[in-house]
PDB file of C-alpha atoms in Angstrom:
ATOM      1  CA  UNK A 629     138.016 133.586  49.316  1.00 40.00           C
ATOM      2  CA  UNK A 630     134.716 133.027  50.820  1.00 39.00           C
ATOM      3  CA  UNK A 631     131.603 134.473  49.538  1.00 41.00           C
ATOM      4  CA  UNK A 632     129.315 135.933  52.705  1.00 43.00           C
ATOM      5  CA  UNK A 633     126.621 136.950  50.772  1.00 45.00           C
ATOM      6  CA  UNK A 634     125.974 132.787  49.714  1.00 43.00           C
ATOM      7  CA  UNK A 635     123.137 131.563  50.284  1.00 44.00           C
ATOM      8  CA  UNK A 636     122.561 127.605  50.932  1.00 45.00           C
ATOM      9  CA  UNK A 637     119.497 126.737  48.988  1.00 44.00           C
ATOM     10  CA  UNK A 638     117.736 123.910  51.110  1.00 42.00           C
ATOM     11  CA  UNK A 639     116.299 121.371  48.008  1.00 43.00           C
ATOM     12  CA  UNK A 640     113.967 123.267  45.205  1.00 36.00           C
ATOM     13  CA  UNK A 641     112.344 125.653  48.265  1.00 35.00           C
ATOM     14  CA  UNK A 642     112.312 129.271  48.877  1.00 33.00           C
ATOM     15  CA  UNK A 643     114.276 128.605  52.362  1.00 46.00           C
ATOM     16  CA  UNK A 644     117.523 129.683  52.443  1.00 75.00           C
ATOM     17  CA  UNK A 645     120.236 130.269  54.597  1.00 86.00           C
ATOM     18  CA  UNK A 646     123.546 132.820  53.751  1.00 89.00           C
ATOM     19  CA  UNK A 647     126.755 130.866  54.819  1.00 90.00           C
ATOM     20  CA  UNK A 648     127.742 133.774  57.454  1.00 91.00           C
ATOM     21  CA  UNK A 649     124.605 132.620  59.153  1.00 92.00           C
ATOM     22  CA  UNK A 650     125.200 128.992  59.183  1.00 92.00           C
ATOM     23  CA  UNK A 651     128.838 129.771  60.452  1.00 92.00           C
ATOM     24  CA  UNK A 652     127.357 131.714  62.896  1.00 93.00           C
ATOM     25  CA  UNK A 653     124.977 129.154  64.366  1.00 93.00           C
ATOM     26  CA  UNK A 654     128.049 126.519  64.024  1.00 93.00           C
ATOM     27  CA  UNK A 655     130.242 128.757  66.706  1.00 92.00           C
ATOM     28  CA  UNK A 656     127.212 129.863  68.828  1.00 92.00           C
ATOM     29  CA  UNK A 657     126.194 126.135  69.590  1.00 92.00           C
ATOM     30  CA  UNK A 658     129.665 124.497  69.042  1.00 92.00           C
ATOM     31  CA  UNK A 659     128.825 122.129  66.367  1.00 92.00           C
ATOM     32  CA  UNK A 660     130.574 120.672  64.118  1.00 92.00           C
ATOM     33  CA  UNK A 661     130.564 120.080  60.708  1.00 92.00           C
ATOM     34  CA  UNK A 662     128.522 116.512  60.900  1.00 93.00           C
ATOM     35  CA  UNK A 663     126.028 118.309  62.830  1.00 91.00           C
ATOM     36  CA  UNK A 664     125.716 120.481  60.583  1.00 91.00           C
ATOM     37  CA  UNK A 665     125.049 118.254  57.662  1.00 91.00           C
ATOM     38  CA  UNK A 666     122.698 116.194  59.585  1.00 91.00           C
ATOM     39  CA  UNK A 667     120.713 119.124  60.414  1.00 92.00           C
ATOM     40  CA  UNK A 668     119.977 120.408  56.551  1.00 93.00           C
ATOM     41  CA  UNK A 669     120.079 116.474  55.505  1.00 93.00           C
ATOM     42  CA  UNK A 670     116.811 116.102  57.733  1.00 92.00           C
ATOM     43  CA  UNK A 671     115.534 119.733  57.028  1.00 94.00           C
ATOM     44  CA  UNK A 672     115.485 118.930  53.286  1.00 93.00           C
ATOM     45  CA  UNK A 673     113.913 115.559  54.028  1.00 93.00           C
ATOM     46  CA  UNK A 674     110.994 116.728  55.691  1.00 94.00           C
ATOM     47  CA  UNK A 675     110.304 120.160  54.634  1.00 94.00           C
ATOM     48  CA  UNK A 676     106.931 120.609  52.796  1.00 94.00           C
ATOM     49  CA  UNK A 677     107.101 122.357  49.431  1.00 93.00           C
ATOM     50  CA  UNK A 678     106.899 125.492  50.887  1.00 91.00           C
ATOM     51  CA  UNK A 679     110.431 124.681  52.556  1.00 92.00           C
ATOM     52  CA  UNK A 680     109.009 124.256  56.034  1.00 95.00           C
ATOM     53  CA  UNK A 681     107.923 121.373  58.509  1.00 96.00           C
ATOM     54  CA  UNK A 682     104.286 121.463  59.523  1.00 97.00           C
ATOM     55  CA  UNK A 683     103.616 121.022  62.932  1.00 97.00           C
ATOM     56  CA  UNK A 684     101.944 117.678  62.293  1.00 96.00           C
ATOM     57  CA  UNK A 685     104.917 116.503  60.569  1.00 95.00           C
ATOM     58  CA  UNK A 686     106.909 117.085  63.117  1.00 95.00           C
ATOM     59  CA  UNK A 687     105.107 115.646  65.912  1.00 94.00           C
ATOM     60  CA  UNK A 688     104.852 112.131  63.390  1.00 93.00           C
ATOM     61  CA  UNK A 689     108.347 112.199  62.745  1.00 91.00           C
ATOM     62  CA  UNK A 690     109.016 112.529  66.779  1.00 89.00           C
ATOM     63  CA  UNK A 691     106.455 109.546  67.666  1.00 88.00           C
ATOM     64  CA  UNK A 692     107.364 107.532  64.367  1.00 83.00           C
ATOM     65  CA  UNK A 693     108.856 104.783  67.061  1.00 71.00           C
ATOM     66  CA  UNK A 694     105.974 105.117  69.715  1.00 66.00           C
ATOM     67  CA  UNK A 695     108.761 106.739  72.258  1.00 66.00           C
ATOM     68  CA  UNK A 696     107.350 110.146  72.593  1.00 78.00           C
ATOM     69  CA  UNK A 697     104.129 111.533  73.936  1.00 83.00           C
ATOM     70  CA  UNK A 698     103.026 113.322  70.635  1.00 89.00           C
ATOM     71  CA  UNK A 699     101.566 116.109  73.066  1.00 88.00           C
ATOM     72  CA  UNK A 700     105.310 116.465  73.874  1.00 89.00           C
ATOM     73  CA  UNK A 701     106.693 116.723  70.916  1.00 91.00           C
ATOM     74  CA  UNK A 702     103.956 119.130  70.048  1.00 93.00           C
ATOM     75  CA  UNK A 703     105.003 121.599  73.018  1.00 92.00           C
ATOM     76  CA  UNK A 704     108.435 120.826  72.384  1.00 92.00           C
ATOM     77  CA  UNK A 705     107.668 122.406  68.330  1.00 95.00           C
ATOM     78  CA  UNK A 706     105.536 125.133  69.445  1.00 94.00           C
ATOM     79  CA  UNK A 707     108.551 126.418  71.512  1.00 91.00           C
ATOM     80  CA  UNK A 708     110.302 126.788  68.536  1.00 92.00           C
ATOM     81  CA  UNK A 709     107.524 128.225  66.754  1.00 93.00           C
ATOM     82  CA  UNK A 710     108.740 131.456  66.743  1.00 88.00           C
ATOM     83  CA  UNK A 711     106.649 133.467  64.741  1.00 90.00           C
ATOM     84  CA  UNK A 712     103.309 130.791  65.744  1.00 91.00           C
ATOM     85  CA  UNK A 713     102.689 129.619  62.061  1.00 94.00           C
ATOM     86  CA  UNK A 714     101.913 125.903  62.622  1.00 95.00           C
ATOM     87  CA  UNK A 715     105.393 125.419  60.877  1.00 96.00           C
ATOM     88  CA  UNK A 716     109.015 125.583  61.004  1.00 96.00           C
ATOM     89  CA  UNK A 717     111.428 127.294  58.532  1.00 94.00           C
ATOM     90  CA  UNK A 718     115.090 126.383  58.519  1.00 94.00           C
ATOM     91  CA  UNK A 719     115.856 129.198  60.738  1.00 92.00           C
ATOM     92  CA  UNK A 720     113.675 127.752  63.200  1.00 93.00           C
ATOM     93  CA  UNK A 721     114.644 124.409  62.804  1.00 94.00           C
ATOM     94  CA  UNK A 722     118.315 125.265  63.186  1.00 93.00           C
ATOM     95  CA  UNK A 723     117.707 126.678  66.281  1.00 92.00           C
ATOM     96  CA  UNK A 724     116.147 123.345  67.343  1.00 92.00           C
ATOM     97  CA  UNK A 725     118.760 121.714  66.294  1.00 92.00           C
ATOM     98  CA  UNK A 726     121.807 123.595  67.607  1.00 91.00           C
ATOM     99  CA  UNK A 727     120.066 123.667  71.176  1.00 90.00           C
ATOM    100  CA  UNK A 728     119.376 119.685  70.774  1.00 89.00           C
ATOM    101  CA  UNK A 729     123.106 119.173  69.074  1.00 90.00           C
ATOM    102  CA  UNK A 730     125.357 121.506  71.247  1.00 90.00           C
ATOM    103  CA  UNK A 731     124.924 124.960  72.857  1.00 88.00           C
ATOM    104  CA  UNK A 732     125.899 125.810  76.588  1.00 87.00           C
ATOM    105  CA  UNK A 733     123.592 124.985  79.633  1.00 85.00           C
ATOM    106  CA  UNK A 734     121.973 129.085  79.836  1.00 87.00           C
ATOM    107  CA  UNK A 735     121.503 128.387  75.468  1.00 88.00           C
ATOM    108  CA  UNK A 736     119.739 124.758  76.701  1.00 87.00           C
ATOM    109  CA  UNK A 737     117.814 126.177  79.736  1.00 88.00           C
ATOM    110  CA  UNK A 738     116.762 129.024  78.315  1.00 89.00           C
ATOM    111  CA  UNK A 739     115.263 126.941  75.511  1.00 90.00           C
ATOM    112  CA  UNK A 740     113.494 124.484  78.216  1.00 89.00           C
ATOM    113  CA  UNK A 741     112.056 127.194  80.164  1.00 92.00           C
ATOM    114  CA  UNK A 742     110.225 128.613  76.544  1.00 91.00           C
ATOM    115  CA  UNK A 743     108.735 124.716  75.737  1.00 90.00           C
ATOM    116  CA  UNK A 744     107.502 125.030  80.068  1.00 92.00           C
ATOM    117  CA  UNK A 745     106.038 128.533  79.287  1.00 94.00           C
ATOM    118  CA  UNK A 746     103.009 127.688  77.559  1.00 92.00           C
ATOM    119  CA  UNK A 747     101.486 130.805  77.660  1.00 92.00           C
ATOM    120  CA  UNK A 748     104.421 133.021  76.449  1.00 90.00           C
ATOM    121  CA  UNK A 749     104.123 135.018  80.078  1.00 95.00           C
ATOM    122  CA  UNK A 750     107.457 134.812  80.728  1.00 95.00           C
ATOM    123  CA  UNK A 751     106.625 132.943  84.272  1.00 97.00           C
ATOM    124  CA  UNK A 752     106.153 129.182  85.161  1.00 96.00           C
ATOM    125  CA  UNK A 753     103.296 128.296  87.047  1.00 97.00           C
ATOM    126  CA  UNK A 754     102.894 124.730  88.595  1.00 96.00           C
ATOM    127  CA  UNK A 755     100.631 123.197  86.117  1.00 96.00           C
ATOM    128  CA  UNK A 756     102.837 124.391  83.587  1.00 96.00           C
ATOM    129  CA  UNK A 757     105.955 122.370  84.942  1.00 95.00           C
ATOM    130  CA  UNK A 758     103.291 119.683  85.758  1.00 95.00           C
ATOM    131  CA  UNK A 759     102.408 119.481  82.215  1.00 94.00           C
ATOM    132  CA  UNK A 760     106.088 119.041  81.240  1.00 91.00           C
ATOM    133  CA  UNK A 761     106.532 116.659  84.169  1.00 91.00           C
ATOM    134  CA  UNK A 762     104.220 114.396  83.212  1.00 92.00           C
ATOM    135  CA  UNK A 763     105.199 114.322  79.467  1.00 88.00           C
ATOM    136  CA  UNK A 764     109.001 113.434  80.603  1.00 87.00           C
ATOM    137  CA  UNK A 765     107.625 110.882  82.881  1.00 88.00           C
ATOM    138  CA  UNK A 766     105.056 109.652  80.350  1.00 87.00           C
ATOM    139  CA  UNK A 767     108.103 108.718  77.840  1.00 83.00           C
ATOM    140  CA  UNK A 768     110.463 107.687  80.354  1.00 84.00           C
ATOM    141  CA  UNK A 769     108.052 105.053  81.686  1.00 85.00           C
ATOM    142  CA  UNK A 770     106.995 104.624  78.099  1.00 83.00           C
ATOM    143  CA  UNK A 771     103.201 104.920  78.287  1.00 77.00           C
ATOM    144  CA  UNK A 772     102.379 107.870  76.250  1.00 74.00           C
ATOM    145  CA  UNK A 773      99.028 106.969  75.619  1.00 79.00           C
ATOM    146  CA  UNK A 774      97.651 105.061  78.759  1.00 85.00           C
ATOM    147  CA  UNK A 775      95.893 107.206  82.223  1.00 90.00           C
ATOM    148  CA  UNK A 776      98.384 107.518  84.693  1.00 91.00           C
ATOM    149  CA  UNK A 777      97.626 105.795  87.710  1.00 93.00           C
ATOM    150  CA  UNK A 778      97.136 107.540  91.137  1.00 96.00           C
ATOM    151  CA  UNK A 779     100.777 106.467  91.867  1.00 95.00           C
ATOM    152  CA  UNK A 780     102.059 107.971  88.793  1.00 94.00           C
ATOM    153  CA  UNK A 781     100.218 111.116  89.240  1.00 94.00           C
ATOM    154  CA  UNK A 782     101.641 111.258  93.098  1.00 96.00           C
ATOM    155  CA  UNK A 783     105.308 111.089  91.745  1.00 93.00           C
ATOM    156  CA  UNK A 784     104.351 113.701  89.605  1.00 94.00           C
ATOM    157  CA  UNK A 785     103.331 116.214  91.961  1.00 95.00           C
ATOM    158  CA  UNK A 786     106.117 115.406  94.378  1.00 93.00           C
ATOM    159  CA  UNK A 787     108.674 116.372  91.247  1.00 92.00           C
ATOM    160  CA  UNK A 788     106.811 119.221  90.469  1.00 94.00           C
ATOM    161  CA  UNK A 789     106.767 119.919  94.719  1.00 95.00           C
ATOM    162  CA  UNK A 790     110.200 119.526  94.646  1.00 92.00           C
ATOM    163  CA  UNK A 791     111.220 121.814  91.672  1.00 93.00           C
ATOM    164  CA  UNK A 792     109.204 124.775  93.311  1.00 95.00           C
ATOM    165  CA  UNK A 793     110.962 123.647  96.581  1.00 94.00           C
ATOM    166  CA  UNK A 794     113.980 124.274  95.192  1.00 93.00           C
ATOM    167  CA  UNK A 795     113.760 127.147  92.774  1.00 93.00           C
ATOM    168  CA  UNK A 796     110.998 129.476  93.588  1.00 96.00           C
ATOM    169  CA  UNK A 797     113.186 131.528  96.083  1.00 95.00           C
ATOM    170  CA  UNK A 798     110.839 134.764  96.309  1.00 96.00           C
ATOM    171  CA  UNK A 799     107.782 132.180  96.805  1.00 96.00           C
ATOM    172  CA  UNK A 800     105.381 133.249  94.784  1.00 97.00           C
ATOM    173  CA  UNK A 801     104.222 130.551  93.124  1.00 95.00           C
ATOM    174  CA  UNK A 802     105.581 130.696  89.905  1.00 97.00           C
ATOM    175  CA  UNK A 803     109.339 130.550  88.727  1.00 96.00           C
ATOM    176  CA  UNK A 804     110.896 133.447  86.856  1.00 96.00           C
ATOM    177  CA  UNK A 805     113.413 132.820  83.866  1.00 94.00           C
ATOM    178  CA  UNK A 806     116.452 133.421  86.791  1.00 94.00           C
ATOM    179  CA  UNK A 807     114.754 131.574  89.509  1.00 95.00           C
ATOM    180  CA  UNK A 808     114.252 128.647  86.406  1.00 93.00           C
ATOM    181  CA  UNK A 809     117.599 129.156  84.988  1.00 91.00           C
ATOM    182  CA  UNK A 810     119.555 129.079  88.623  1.00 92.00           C
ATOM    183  CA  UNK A 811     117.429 126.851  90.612  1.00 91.00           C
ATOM    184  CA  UNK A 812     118.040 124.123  87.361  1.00 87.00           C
ATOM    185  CA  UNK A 813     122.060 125.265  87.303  1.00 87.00           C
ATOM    186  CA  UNK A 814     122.135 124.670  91.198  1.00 90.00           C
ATOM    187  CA  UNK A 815     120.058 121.681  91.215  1.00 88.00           C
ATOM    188  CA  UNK A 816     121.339 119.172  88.679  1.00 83.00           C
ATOM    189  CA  UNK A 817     118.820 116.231  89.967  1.00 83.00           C
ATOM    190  CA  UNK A 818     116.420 118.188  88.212  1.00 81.00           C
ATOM    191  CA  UNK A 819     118.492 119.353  85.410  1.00 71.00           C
ATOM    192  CA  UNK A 820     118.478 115.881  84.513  1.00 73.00           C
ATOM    193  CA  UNK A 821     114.890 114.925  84.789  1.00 73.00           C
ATOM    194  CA  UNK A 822     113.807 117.786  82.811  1.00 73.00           C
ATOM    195  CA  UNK A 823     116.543 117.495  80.275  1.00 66.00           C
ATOM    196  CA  UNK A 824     115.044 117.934  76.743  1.00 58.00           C
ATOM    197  CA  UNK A 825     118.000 119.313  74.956  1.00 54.00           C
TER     198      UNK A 825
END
């Protein structure tokens, strides 16, 4: 007989997670169970004493191989960020996890569109998919350090051109979470280019 009150103690920290929850993240993103032990294996390898992972932490571990723009990864923490502490608890982290690991496309875009929404207005405006453009295109082309070129910057502004194209149906400028979430369902050209999760 199970025990729903347990608690899974993540190494000597305060952090814990009650079974019923983990369960519950399991069947909301689909994951299975090697997932899931991946997930509090590289919790519990990284968490601070405190049982969380500083935001500088994260952003090392995510550039430890020189692959991403560390501004990226720093956007892509903040977005899980939820309560804006500089760090992640487990909670937070599984979140990150489940959406990276499994979950359905609306669980996926509705994560991308919070890392786009820099300023938590629940709208996109073009230099905040330009931002996220150019960190996608930064680490595909590998140079997450170097100026882009004028080139680089073009093909830039002709994605961003062409997401807006695409998505901002009402024209105004900015994309709503709908006009983000369809446009992106309809469009899977730039599903793909955006895909973080």
């Amino acid at each position: 007989k199970k025990q729903q009150g347990r608690t899974e103690k993540m190494g000597g920290s305060e952090s814990s997670v009650k079974k019923s929850e983990i369960k519950k993240w399991k069947d909301e993103y689909g994951l299975n169970q090697d997932k899931v032990n991946a997930t509090f294996k590289a919790f519990k390898t990284h968490q601070d004493p405190n049982g969380r992972i500083t935001r500088q932490k994260f952003i090392d571990i995510m550039c430890s191989d020189g692959g991403n723009d560390p501004n990226f990864a720093g956007a892509i923490f903040d977005s899980f960020d939820r309560d804006k502490s500089g760090s992640i608890d487990v909670k937070e982290y599984m979140t990150l996890m489940g959406v990276t690991f499994g979950g359905t496309i609306d669980k996926k875009l509705e994560a991308s569109f919070n890392l786009f929404d820099e300023n938590n207005d629940g709208q996109l405006s073009r230099d905040e998919v330009q931002r996220v453009a150019t960190f996608v295109y930064r680490t595909m082309i590998g140079n997450t350090k170097d100026p882009l070129s004028e080139k680089q910057q073009t093909t830039i502004k002709s994605i961003v051109d062409d997401v807006f194209t695409k998505t901002d149906t009402d024209n105004s400028g900015s994309l709503s979470k709908d006009e983000f979430r369809d446009g992106f369902q309809r469009n899977p050209d730039i599903c793909n280019f955006f895909k973080q999760f």
